[in-house]
């Protein structure tokens, strides 16, 4: 691990001197500039990934690169790099950072063109990558769990694509922050989908249950990790639609994401949930996840 969260002032100085990657070049953040006509800025026309890095090793990188390809296919944008090229760029950026545990963020947009909704022809995509210190949950959040609010899922019908158009997620996450909560948990037509920046899993009668990876949720890499770890540990798992009343009366609820890892929900809409304490299967999953981070 080796990286202790810096105080804010140190964090700011890390950001000023941070090296980022833009269109084939590593350069200081302040020199990384793109056109206001970039379609990412004008239309949110792009996709992104966030890869957690533990001790300078990317976690489940092939899964992230496969999901990137899926997102690019979904918006009909050719992948500007092979998986090997992506890995090289990612590792070169990781090596330039002063901290060992990182969150590598990268996005690809459809590039710079005269404003017109239809795809421009012959335009080079914009590729941007940066790496920040990995902001993991605090020991207190792990120990006590976190609060969430419930929300109607008002997003579009391709939540399976990791697009940079995130307004629905942004508004929901802000609603959670306004309510002093960590996340908004979404329900669509009476069924659990996911949260504004996490997947959601529940536990009922010892079974780990989560909604299927259809077009209504992001296929989370941490969701996959949690299922792989649960199966390896012989926990019972089920992937199926989860009705709202079942989710809200479950024995446990977990959030999963690359920066939250696996986190227990202990308050929903201002009321204690599941006894107000992380449950036994969460504790088991948390331990399994921590051990999996040290695997090659
Ligand atoms: C909407 C949404 N769902 C789920 C996730 C979890 O995905 P992952 O585990 O790959 O980080 C994220 C992560 O950012 C997200 O934004």
PDB file of C-alpha atoms and ligand atoms in Angstrom:
ATOM      1  CA  UNK A   1       0.000   0.000   0.000  1.00  0.00           C
ATOM      2  CA  UNK A   2       2.438   2.676   1.173  1.00  0.00           C
ATOM      3  CA  UNK A   3       0.254   5.681   0.399  1.00  0.00           C
ATOM      4  CA  UNK A   4      -1.240   7.623   3.280  1.00  0.00           C
ATOM      5  CA  UNK A   5      -3.920  10.125   2.322  1.00  0.00           C
ATOM      6  CA  UNK A   6      -2.262  13.555   2.338  1.00  0.00           C
ATOM      7  CA  UNK A   7      -3.741  16.592   4.016  1.00  0.00           C
ATOM      8  CA  UNK A   8      -5.524  18.917   1.582  1.00  0.00           C
ATOM      9  CA  UNK A   9      -2.605  21.295   1.056  1.00  0.00           C
ATOM     10  CA  UNK A  10      -0.326  18.429   0.050  1.00  0.00           C
ATOM     11  CA  UNK A  11      -3.066  17.108  -2.186  1.00  0.00           C
ATOM     12  CA  UNK A  12      -3.310  20.459  -3.971  1.00  0.00           C
ATOM     13  CA  UNK A  13       0.417  20.571  -4.623  1.00  0.00           C
ATOM     14  CA  UNK A  14       0.285  17.008  -5.974  1.00  0.00           C
ATOM     15  CA  UNK A  15      -2.372  18.154  -8.421  1.00  0.00           C
ATOM     16  CA  UNK A  16      -0.450  21.248  -9.612  1.00  0.00           C
ATOM     17  CA  UNK A  17       2.645  19.193 -10.431  1.00  0.00           C
ATOM     18  CA  UNK A  18       0.676  16.252 -11.742  1.00  0.00           C
ATOM     19  CA  UNK A  19       1.642  14.743 -15.062  1.00  0.00           C
ATOM     20  CA  UNK A  20      -1.228  13.758 -17.316  1.00  0.00           C
ATOM     21  CA  UNK A  21      -1.470  12.095 -20.728  1.00  0.00           C
ATOM     22  CA  UNK A  22      -3.112  13.844 -23.663  1.00  0.00           C
ATOM     23  CA  UNK A  23      -3.105  12.587 -27.253  1.00  0.00           C
ATOM     24  CA  UNK A  24       0.253  10.802 -27.186  1.00  0.00           C
ATOM     25  CA  UNK A  25       2.109  13.100 -24.797  1.00  0.00           C
ATOM     26  CA  UNK A  26       2.846  13.143 -21.083  1.00  0.00           C
ATOM     27  CA  UNK A  27       2.726  16.737 -19.875  1.00  0.00           C
ATOM     28  CA  UNK A  28       1.994  18.860 -16.797  1.00  0.00           C
ATOM     29  CA  UNK A  29      -1.715  19.152 -16.030  1.00  0.00           C
ATOM     30  CA  UNK A  30      -1.617  22.922 -16.560  1.00  0.00           C
ATOM     31  CA  UNK A  31      -0.289  22.445 -20.119  1.00  0.00           C
ATOM     32  CA  UNK A  32      -2.932  19.872 -21.089  1.00  0.00           C
ATOM     33  CA  UNK A  33      -5.383  21.823 -23.225  1.00  0.00           C
ATOM     34  CA  UNK A  34      -8.163  20.810 -25.594  1.00  0.00           C
ATOM     35  CA  UNK A  35     -10.382  22.746 -27.971  1.00  0.00           C
ATOM     36  CA  UNK A  36     -13.774  24.048 -26.832  1.00  0.00           C
ATOM     37  CA  UNK A  37     -15.109  22.286 -29.938  1.00  0.00           C
ATOM     38  CA  UNK A  38     -14.168  18.902 -28.540  1.00  0.00           C
ATOM     39  CA  UNK A  39     -17.277  16.738 -28.772  1.00  0.00           C
ATOM     40  CA  UNK A  40     -16.753  15.643 -25.184  1.00  0.00           C
ATOM     41  CA  UNK A  41     -17.289  19.261 -24.126  1.00  0.00           C
ATOM     42  CA  UNK A  42     -20.068  20.031 -26.611  1.00  0.00           C
ATOM     43  CA  UNK A  43     -22.081  16.774 -26.483  1.00  0.00           C
ATOM     44  CA  UNK A  44     -20.628  14.576 -23.745  1.00  0.00           C
ATOM     45  CA  UNK A  45     -19.765  12.374 -26.739  1.00  0.00           C
ATOM     46  CA  UNK A  46     -17.245   9.981 -25.247  1.00  0.00           C
ATOM     47  CA  UNK A  47     -16.567   7.109 -22.885  1.00  0.00           C
ATOM     48  CA  UNK A  48     -14.301   6.606 -19.892  1.00  0.00           C
ATOM     49  CA  UNK A  49     -12.786   4.118 -17.488  1.00  0.00           C
ATOM     50  CA  UNK A  50     -11.402   4.261 -13.986  1.00  0.00           C
ATOM     51  CA  UNK A  51      -8.889   1.595 -13.012  1.00  0.00           C
ATOM     52  CA  UNK A  52      -7.857   1.215  -9.370  1.00  0.00           C
ATOM     53  CA  UNK A  53      -4.141   0.642  -8.842  1.00  0.00           C
ATOM     54  CA  UNK A  54      -2.794  -1.051  -5.719  1.00  0.00           C
ATOM     55  CA  UNK A  55       0.940  -0.834  -5.076  1.00  0.00           C
ATOM     56  CA  UNK A  56       1.430   0.359  -8.699  1.00  0.00           C
ATOM     57  CA  UNK A  57      -0.394  -2.724 -10.090  1.00  0.00           C
ATOM     58  CA  UNK A  58      -3.646  -2.097 -11.978  1.00  0.00           C
ATOM     59  CA  UNK A  59      -6.491  -4.222 -10.557  1.00  0.00           C
ATOM     60  CA  UNK A  60      -8.377  -6.346 -13.120  1.00  0.00           C
ATOM     61  CA  UNK A  61      -7.043  -4.336 -16.049  1.00  0.00           C
ATOM     62  CA  UNK A  62      -8.232  -6.812 -18.742  1.00  0.00           C
ATOM     63  CA  UNK A  63     -11.798  -6.416 -17.427  1.00  0.00           C
ATOM     64  CA  UNK A  64     -11.558  -2.627 -17.619  1.00  0.00           C
ATOM     65  CA  UNK A  65     -10.137  -2.725 -21.161  1.00  0.00           C
ATOM     66  CA  UNK A  66     -12.846  -5.172 -22.284  1.00  0.00           C
ATOM     67  CA  UNK A  67     -15.529  -2.871 -20.838  1.00  0.00           C
ATOM     68  CA  UNK A  68     -13.885   0.099 -22.582  1.00  0.00           C
ATOM     69  CA  UNK A  69     -14.134  -1.755 -25.905  1.00  0.00           C
ATOM     70  CA  UNK A  70     -17.786  -2.514 -25.188  1.00  0.00           C
ATOM     71  CA  UNK A  71     -18.508   1.146 -24.395  1.00  0.00           C
ATOM     72  CA  UNK A  72     -16.678   2.302 -27.554  1.00  0.00           C
ATOM     73  CA  UNK A  73     -18.613  -0.227 -29.657  1.00  0.00           C
ATOM     74  CA  UNK A  74     -21.813   1.020 -28.026  1.00  0.00           C
ATOM     75  CA  UNK A  75     -21.188   4.601 -29.170  1.00  0.00           C
ATOM     76  CA  UNK A  76     -19.689   3.504 -32.525  1.00  0.00           C
ATOM     77  CA  UNK A  77     -16.242   4.960 -31.896  1.00  0.00           C
ATOM     78  CA  UNK A  78     -13.176   3.033 -33.076  1.00  0.00           C
ATOM     79  CA  UNK A  79     -10.733   2.141 -30.307  1.00  0.00           C
ATOM     80  CA  UNK A  80      -7.660   4.333 -30.871  1.00  0.00           C
ATOM     81  CA  UNK A  81      -5.378   1.803 -29.116  1.00  0.00           C
ATOM     82  CA  UNK A  82      -4.861  -1.924 -28.775  1.00  0.00           C
ATOM     83  CA  UNK A  83      -5.097  -3.440 -25.285  1.00  0.00           C
ATOM     84  CA  UNK A  84      -1.284  -3.692 -25.211  1.00  0.00           C
ATOM     85  CA  UNK A  85      -0.941  -0.005 -26.096  1.00  0.00           C
ATOM     86  CA  UNK A  86      -3.431   0.975 -23.394  1.00  0.00           C
ATOM     87  CA  UNK A  87      -1.530  -1.063 -20.850  1.00  0.00           C
ATOM     88  CA  UNK A  88       1.750   0.607 -21.829  1.00  0.00           C
ATOM     89  CA  UNK A  89       0.300   4.122 -21.500  1.00  0.00           C
ATOM     90  CA  UNK A  90      -1.367   3.257 -18.179  1.00  0.00           C
ATOM     91  CA  UNK A  91       1.821   1.773 -16.742  1.00  0.00           C
ATOM     92  CA  UNK A  92       3.909   4.721 -17.942  1.00  0.00           C
ATOM     93  CA  UNK A  93       1.541   7.134 -16.207  1.00  0.00           C
ATOM     94  CA  UNK A  94       1.472   5.042 -13.014  1.00  0.00           C
ATOM     95  CA  UNK A  95       5.284   5.095 -12.928  1.00  0.00           C
ATOM     96  CA  UNK A  96       5.292   8.912 -13.132  1.00  0.00           C
ATOM     97  CA  UNK A  97       3.149   9.321 -10.010  1.00  0.00           C
ATOM     98  CA  UNK A  98       4.641   9.844  -6.556  1.00  0.00           C
ATOM     99  CA  UNK A  99       2.064   7.582  -4.847  1.00  0.00           C
ATOM    100  CA  UNK A 100       1.561   3.816  -5.084  1.00  0.00           C
ATOM    101  CA  UNK A 101      -2.227   3.442  -4.804  1.00  0.00           C
ATOM    102  CA  UNK A 102      -3.890   5.274  -7.658  1.00  0.00           C
ATOM    103  CA  UNK A 103      -7.099   5.739  -9.595  1.00  0.00           C
ATOM    104  CA  UNK A 104      -6.248   5.933 -13.285  1.00  0.00           C
ATOM    105  CA  UNK A 105      -9.000   7.801 -15.124  1.00  0.00           C
ATOM    106  CA  UNK A 106      -9.068   7.889 -18.908  1.00  0.00           C
ATOM    107  CA  UNK A 107     -11.547   9.095 -21.452  1.00  0.00           C
ATOM    108  CA  UNK A 108     -11.875   9.019 -25.207  1.00  0.00           C
ATOM    109  CA  UNK A 109     -14.077  11.512 -27.022  1.00  0.00           C
ATOM    110  CA  UNK A 110     -15.087  11.671 -30.673  1.00  0.00           C
ATOM    111  CA  UNK A 111     -12.599  14.527 -31.134  1.00  0.00           C
ATOM    112  CA  UNK A 112     -12.714  18.135 -32.285  1.00  0.00           C
ATOM    113  CA  UNK A 113     -15.103  19.124 -35.083  1.00  0.00           C
ATOM    114  CA  UNK A 114     -17.508  21.820 -36.225  1.00  0.00           C
ATOM    115  CA  UNK A 115     -20.635  21.472 -34.090  1.00  0.00           C
ATOM    116  CA  UNK A 116     -23.058  19.047 -35.703  1.00  0.00           C
ATOM    117  CA  UNK A 117     -24.812  16.193 -33.937  1.00  0.00           C
ATOM    118  CA  UNK A 118     -23.905  13.657 -36.635  1.00  0.00           C
ATOM    119  CA  UNK A 119     -20.499  11.994 -36.417  1.00  0.00           C
ATOM    120  CA  UNK A 120     -17.690  14.012 -38.034  1.00  0.00           C
ATOM    121  CA  UNK A 121     -15.712  12.230 -40.749  1.00  0.00           C
ATOM    122  CA  UNK A 122     -11.972  11.645 -40.511  1.00  0.00           C
ATOM    123  CA  UNK A 123     -11.581  13.150 -37.036  1.00  0.00           C
ATOM    124  CA  UNK A 124      -9.016  11.820 -34.546  1.00  0.00           C
ATOM    125  CA  UNK A 125     -10.465  10.958 -31.128  1.00  0.00           C
ATOM    126  CA  UNK A 126      -9.206  12.852 -28.083  1.00  0.00           C
ATOM    127  CA  UNK A 127      -7.506  10.630 -25.509  1.00  0.00           C
ATOM    128  CA  UNK A 128      -6.956  11.956 -22.003  1.00  0.00           C
ATOM    129  CA  UNK A 129      -5.607  10.115 -18.959  1.00  0.00           C
ATOM    130  CA  UNK A 130      -4.793  11.185 -15.416  1.00  0.00           C
ATOM    131  CA  UNK A 131      -4.025   9.369 -12.205  1.00  0.00           C
ATOM    132  CA  UNK A 132      -5.021  10.538  -8.747  1.00  0.00           C
ATOM    133  CA  UNK A 133      -4.345   9.117  -5.309  1.00  0.00           C
ATOM    134  CA  UNK A 134      -6.879   6.329  -4.743  1.00  0.00           C
ATOM    135  CA  UNK A 135      -9.464   7.746  -2.332  1.00  0.00           C
ATOM    136  CA  UNK A 136     -10.689   4.603  -0.581  1.00  0.00           C
ATOM    137  CA  UNK A 137     -13.364   4.486   2.158  1.00  0.00           C
ATOM    138  CA  UNK A 138     -12.219   5.497   5.619  1.00  0.00           C
ATOM    139  CA  UNK A 139     -11.840   2.869   8.377  1.00  0.00           C
ATOM    140  CA  UNK A 140     -14.928   4.393   9.989  1.00  0.00           C
ATOM    141  CA  UNK A 141     -17.002   3.938   6.815  1.00  0.00           C
ATOM    142  CA  UNK A 142     -15.863   0.325   6.602  1.00  0.00           C
ATOM    143  CA  UNK A 143     -16.592  -0.290  10.285  1.00  0.00           C
ATOM    144  CA  UNK A 144     -19.946   1.503  10.507  1.00  0.00           C
ATOM    145  CA  UNK A 145     -21.258   1.386   6.960  1.00  0.00           C
ATOM    146  CA  UNK A 146     -22.683   4.342   5.055  1.00  0.00           C
ATOM    147  CA  UNK A 147     -26.023   6.088   4.525  1.00  0.00           C
ATOM    148  CA  UNK A 148     -27.849   6.102   1.181  1.00  0.00           C
ATOM    149  CA  UNK A 149     -31.028   7.670  -0.110  1.00  0.00           C
ATOM    150  CA  UNK A 150     -33.402   6.069  -2.591  1.00  0.00           C
ATOM    151  CA  UNK A 151     -34.137   7.712  -5.937  1.00  0.00           C
ATOM    152  CA  UNK A 152     -36.103   7.080  -9.083  1.00  0.00           C
ATOM    153  CA  UNK A 153     -33.742   6.033 -11.881  1.00  0.00           C
ATOM    154  CA  UNK A 154     -34.373   8.713 -14.487  1.00  0.00           C
ATOM    155  CA  UNK A 155     -31.357   7.972 -16.659  1.00  0.00           C
ATOM    156  CA  UNK A 156     -31.349   6.808 -20.271  1.00  0.00           C
ATOM    157  CA  UNK A 157     -31.600   3.181 -21.344  1.00  0.00           C
ATOM    158  CA  UNK A 158     -27.891   2.542 -21.987  1.00  0.00           C
ATOM    159  CA  UNK A 159     -26.552   2.641 -18.456  1.00  0.00           C
ATOM    160  CA  UNK A 160     -24.398  -0.340 -19.468  1.00  0.00           C
ATOM    161  CA  UNK A 161     -22.137   2.028 -21.438  1.00  0.00           C
ATOM    162  CA  UNK A 162     -19.597   3.970 -19.405  1.00  0.00           C
ATOM    163  CA  UNK A 163     -20.211   7.271 -21.159  1.00  0.00           C
ATOM    164  CA  UNK A 164     -18.978  10.649 -19.979  1.00  0.00           C
ATOM    165  CA  UNK A 165     -22.560  11.981 -20.270  1.00  0.00           C
ATOM    166  CA  UNK A 166     -23.292  11.582 -16.570  1.00  0.00           C
ATOM    167  CA  UNK A 167     -25.838  14.263 -15.737  1.00  0.00           C
ATOM    168  CA  UNK A 168     -28.398  11.833 -14.286  1.00  0.00           C
ATOM    169  CA  UNK A 169     -25.685  10.319 -12.102  1.00  0.00           C
ATOM    170  CA  UNK A 170     -24.321  13.746 -11.133  1.00  0.00           C
ATOM    171  CA  UNK A 171     -27.738  15.034 -10.007  1.00  0.00           C
ATOM    172  CA  UNK A 172     -28.440  11.878  -8.029  1.00  0.00           C
ATOM    173  CA  UNK A 173     -25.061  11.927  -6.339  1.00  0.00           C
ATOM    174  CA  UNK A 174     -25.555  15.583  -5.391  1.00  0.00           C
ATOM    175  CA  UNK A 175     -28.977  14.727  -3.933  1.00  0.00           C
ATOM    176  CA  UNK A 176     -27.178  12.148  -1.771  1.00  0.00           C
ATOM    177  CA  UNK A 177     -24.548  14.673  -0.683  1.00  0.00           C
ATOM    178  CA  UNK A 178     -27.292  17.204   0.128  1.00  0.00           C
ATOM    179  CA  UNK A 179     -28.911  14.556   2.348  1.00  0.00           C
ATOM    180  CA  UNK A 180     -25.598  13.757   4.076  1.00  0.00           C
ATOM    181  CA  UNK A 181     -25.507  10.337   2.387  1.00  0.00           C
ATOM    182  CA  UNK A 182     -22.865   8.500   0.389  1.00  0.00           C
ATOM    183  CA  UNK A 183     -25.030   7.417  -2.523  1.00  0.00           C
ATOM    184  CA  UNK A 184     -28.422   7.483  -4.201  1.00  0.00           C
ATOM    185  CA  UNK A 185     -29.723   3.969  -4.797  1.00  0.00           C
ATOM    186  CA  UNK A 186     -31.844   3.822  -7.941  1.00  0.00           C
ATOM    187  CA  UNK A 187     -35.106   1.977  -8.577  1.00  0.00           C
ATOM    188  CA  UNK A 188     -36.721   1.773 -12.016  1.00  0.00           C
ATOM    189  CA  UNK A 189     -40.260   0.435 -12.448  1.00  0.00           C
ATOM    190  CA  UNK A 190     -40.162  -1.049  -8.968  1.00  0.00           C
ATOM    191  CA  UNK A 191     -36.808  -2.832  -9.347  1.00  0.00           C
ATOM    192  CA  UNK A 192     -33.317  -2.119  -8.009  1.00  0.00           C
ATOM    193  CA  UNK A 193     -30.877  -0.981 -10.693  1.00  0.00           C
ATOM    194  CA  UNK A 194     -27.670   0.452  -9.192  1.00  0.00           C
ATOM    195  CA  UNK A 195     -26.462   3.625  -7.448  1.00  0.00           C
ATOM    196  CA  UNK A 196     -25.208   6.909  -8.894  1.00  0.00           C
ATOM    197  CA  UNK A 197     -21.579   5.730  -9.006  1.00  0.00           C
ATOM    198  CA  UNK A 198     -21.713   2.154  -7.686  1.00  0.00           C
ATOM    199  CA  UNK A 199     -23.391  -1.194  -8.175  1.00  0.00           C
ATOM    200  CA  UNK A 200     -25.681  -2.506  -5.458  1.00  0.00           C
ATOM    201  CA  UNK A 201     -25.784  -6.049  -4.088  1.00  0.00           C
ATOM    202  CA  UNK A 202     -28.053  -7.350  -1.344  1.00  0.00           C
ATOM    203  CA  UNK A 203     -27.972 -10.353   0.958  1.00  0.00           C
ATOM    204  CA  UNK A 204     -31.095 -12.306   1.863  1.00  0.00           C
ATOM    205  CA  UNK A 205     -31.081 -15.500   3.923  1.00  0.00           C
ATOM    206  CA  UNK A 206     -27.353 -15.958   3.307  1.00  0.00           C
ATOM    207  CA  UNK A 207     -27.586 -15.517  -0.486  1.00  0.00           C
ATOM    208  CA  UNK A 208     -25.779 -12.670  -2.260  1.00  0.00           C
ATOM    209  CA  UNK A 209     -28.218 -11.282  -4.839  1.00  0.00           C
ATOM    210  CA  UNK A 210     -27.685  -8.624  -7.500  1.00  0.00           C
ATOM    211  CA  UNK A 211     -29.506  -7.396 -10.600  1.00  0.00           C
ATOM    212  CA  UNK A 212     -28.347  -8.808 -13.949  1.00  0.00           C
ATOM    213  CA  UNK A 213     -25.816  -6.931 -16.058  1.00  0.00           C
ATOM    214  CA  UNK A 214     -28.359  -5.735 -18.603  1.00  0.00           C
ATOM    215  CA  UNK A 215     -28.709  -2.312 -20.280  1.00  0.00           C
ATOM    216  CA  UNK A 216     -29.953  -0.734 -17.017  1.00  0.00           C
ATOM    217  CA  UNK A 217     -26.738  -0.974 -15.005  1.00  0.00           C
ATOM    218  CA  UNK A 218     -23.029  -0.520 -15.536  1.00  0.00           C
ATOM    219  CA  UNK A 219     -21.297  -3.911 -15.662  1.00  0.00           C
ATOM    220  CA  UNK A 220     -19.069  -3.135 -12.671  1.00  0.00           C
ATOM    221  CA  UNK A 221     -15.620  -4.634 -12.456  1.00  0.00           C
ATOM    222  CA  UNK A 222     -15.950  -4.665  -8.650  1.00  0.00           C
ATOM    223  CA  UNK A 223     -19.395  -6.342  -8.999  1.00  0.00           C
ATOM    224  CA  UNK A 224     -17.636  -9.073 -11.020  1.00  0.00           C
ATOM    225  CA  UNK A 225     -14.864  -9.273  -8.424  1.00  0.00           C
ATOM    226  CA  UNK A 226     -17.415  -9.626  -5.614  1.00  0.00           C
ATOM    227  CA  UNK A 227     -19.222 -12.449  -7.445  1.00  0.00           C
ATOM    228  CA  UNK A 228     -15.946 -14.236  -8.284  1.00  0.00           C
ATOM    229  CA  UNK A 229     -14.815 -13.974  -4.657  1.00  0.00           C
ATOM    230  CA  UNK A 230     -18.206 -15.112  -3.344  1.00  0.00           C
ATOM    231  CA  UNK A 231     -18.195 -18.178  -5.625  1.00  0.00           C
ATOM    232  CA  UNK A 232     -14.593 -19.038  -4.710  1.00  0.00           C
ATOM    233  CA  UNK A 233     -15.596 -18.875  -1.024  1.00  0.00           C
ATOM    234  CA  UNK A 234     -18.654 -21.096  -1.676  1.00  0.00           C
ATOM    235  CA  UNK A 235     -21.138 -18.372  -0.794  1.00  0.00           C
ATOM    236  CA  UNK A 236     -24.536 -18.754  -2.411  1.00  0.00           C
ATOM    237  CA  UNK A 237     -25.085 -16.189  -5.176  1.00  0.00           C
ATOM    238  CA  UNK A 238     -28.001 -15.282  -7.397  1.00  0.00           C
ATOM    239  CA  UNK A 239     -28.251 -12.867 -10.304  1.00  0.00           C
ATOM    240  CA  UNK A 240     -31.862 -11.835 -10.908  1.00  0.00           C
ATOM    241  CA  UNK A 241     -34.127  -8.785 -10.849  1.00  0.00           C
ATOM    242  CA  UNK A 242     -34.493  -7.474  -7.282  1.00  0.00           C
ATOM    243  CA  UNK A 243     -37.869  -5.897  -6.439  1.00  0.00           C
ATOM    244  CA  UNK A 244     -37.681  -2.677  -4.452  1.00  0.00           C
ATOM    245  CA  UNK A 245     -39.429  -4.099  -1.378  1.00  0.00           C
ATOM    246  CA  UNK A 246     -37.015  -7.031  -1.329  1.00  0.00           C
ATOM    247  CA  UNK A 247     -33.987  -4.702  -1.543  1.00  0.00           C
ATOM    248  CA  UNK A 248     -35.293  -2.508   1.242  1.00  0.00           C
ATOM    249  CA  UNK A 249     -36.040  -5.468   3.517  1.00  0.00           C
ATOM    250  CA  UNK A 250     -32.830  -7.371   2.749  1.00  0.00           C
ATOM    251  CA  UNK A 251     -30.519  -8.586   5.506  1.00  0.00           C
ATOM    252  CA  UNK A 252     -27.612  -6.613   4.062  1.00  0.00           C
ATOM    253  CA  UNK A 253     -27.002  -4.130   1.247  1.00  0.00           C
ATOM    254  CA  UNK A 254     -23.565  -3.445  -0.270  1.00  0.00           C
ATOM    255  CA  UNK A 255     -22.250  -0.815  -2.648  1.00  0.00           C
ATOM    256  CA  UNK A 256     -19.451  -1.863  -4.979  1.00  0.00           C
ATOM    257  CA  UNK A 257     -17.141   0.286  -7.078  1.00  0.00           C
ATOM    258  CA  UNK A 258     -13.490   0.743  -7.930  1.00  0.00           C
ATOM    259  CA  UNK A 259     -13.085   3.465  -5.307  1.00  0.00           C
ATOM    260  CA  UNK A 260     -15.541   2.184  -2.675  1.00  0.00           C
ATOM    261  CA  UNK A 261     -14.424  -1.428  -3.078  1.00  0.00           C
ATOM    262  CA  UNK A 262     -17.260  -3.131  -1.154  1.00  0.00           C
ATOM    263  CA  UNK A 263     -19.059  -0.984   1.396  1.00  0.00           C
ATOM    264  CA  UNK A 264     -22.014  -1.805   3.663  1.00  0.00           C
ATOM    265  CA  UNK A 265     -25.187   0.316   3.667  1.00  0.00           C
ATOM    266  CA  UNK A 266     -26.450   0.853   7.219  1.00  0.00           C
ATOM    267  CA  UNK A 267     -28.923   3.695   6.777  1.00  0.00           C
ATOM    268  CA  UNK A 268     -31.543   4.234   4.066  1.00  0.00           C
ATOM    269  CA  UNK A 269     -33.524   7.459   3.729  1.00  0.00           C
ATOM    270  CA  UNK A 270     -32.553   8.527   7.236  1.00  0.00           C
ATOM    271  CA  UNK A 271     -33.555   5.257   8.949  1.00  0.00           C
ATOM    272  CA  UNK A 272     -31.245   2.575  10.309  1.00  0.00           C
ATOM    273  CA  UNK A 273     -31.042  -0.354   7.898  1.00  0.00           C
ATOM    274  CA  UNK A 274     -30.247  -3.974   8.758  1.00  0.00           C
ATOM    275  CA  UNK A 275     -29.723  -3.191  12.430  1.00  0.00           C
ATOM    276  CA  UNK A 276     -27.565  -0.165  11.565  1.00  0.00           C
ATOM    277  CA  UNK A 277     -24.406  -2.291  11.399  1.00  0.00           C
ATOM    278  CA  UNK A 278     -22.505  -4.028   8.593  1.00  0.00           C
ATOM    279  CA  UNK A 279     -23.577  -7.655   8.457  1.00  0.00           C
ATOM    280  CA  UNK A 280     -21.505 -10.848   8.705  1.00  0.00           C
ATOM    281  CA  UNK A 281     -21.384 -11.508   4.957  1.00  0.00           C
ATOM    282  CA  UNK A 282     -20.160  -7.970   4.343  1.00  0.00           C
ATOM    283  CA  UNK A 283     -17.318  -8.559   6.795  1.00  0.00           C
ATOM    284  CA  UNK A 284     -16.432 -11.782   4.993  1.00  0.00           C
ATOM    285  CA  UNK A 285     -16.595 -10.134   1.563  1.00  0.00           C
ATOM    286  CA  UNK A 286     -14.541  -7.186   2.742  1.00  0.00           C
ATOM    287  CA  UNK A 287     -11.799  -9.529   3.975  1.00  0.00           C
ATOM    288  CA  UNK A 288     -11.896 -11.535   0.723  1.00  0.00           C
ATOM    289  CA  UNK A 289     -11.644  -8.337  -1.299  1.00  0.00           C
ATOM    290  CA  UNK A 290      -8.681  -7.023   0.695  1.00  0.00           C
ATOM    291  CA  UNK A 291      -6.866 -10.322   0.161  1.00  0.00           C
ATOM    292  CA  UNK A 292      -7.661 -10.268  -3.580  1.00  0.00           C
ATOM    293  CA  UNK A 293      -5.944  -6.882  -3.979  1.00  0.00           C
ATOM    294  CA  UNK A 294      -2.612  -8.463  -3.199  1.00  0.00           C
ATOM    295  CA  UNK A 295      -2.961 -11.144  -5.843  1.00  0.00           C
ATOM    296  CA  UNK A 296      -0.842 -10.723  -8.976  1.00  0.00           C
TER     297      UNK A 296
HETATM  298  C1  LIG B   1     -23.107   4.123 -12.395  1.00  0.00           C
HETATM  299  C2  LIG B   1     -22.018   3.219 -11.911  1.00  0.00           C
HETATM  300  N1  LIG B   1     -22.325   1.949 -11.605  1.00  0.00           N
HETATM  301  C3  LIG B   1     -21.383   1.096 -11.154  1.00  0.00           C
HETATM  302  C4  LIG B   1     -20.066   1.494 -10.981  1.00  0.00           C
HETATM  303  C5  LIG B   1     -19.048   0.517 -10.458  1.00  0.00           C
HETATM  304  O1  LIG B   1     -18.171   0.112 -11.485  1.00  0.00           O
HETATM  305  P1  LIG B   1     -16.709  -0.385 -11.140  1.00  0.00           P
HETATM  306  O2  LIG B   1     -16.840  -1.458 -10.118  1.00  0.00           O
HETATM  307  O3  LIG B   1     -16.177  -0.898 -12.429  1.00  0.00           O
HETATM  308  O4  LIG B   1     -15.957   0.793 -10.617  1.00  0.00           O
HETATM  309  C6  LIG B   1     -19.702   2.794 -11.304  1.00  0.00           C
HETATM  310  C7  LIG B   1     -18.315   3.223 -11.152  1.00  0.00           C
HETATM  311  O5  LIG B   1     -17.942   4.346 -11.397  1.00  0.00           O
HETATM  312  C8  LIG B   1     -20.691   3.680 -11.788  1.00  0.00           C
HETATM  313  O6  LIG B   1     -20.394   4.950 -12.110  1.00  0.00           O
END
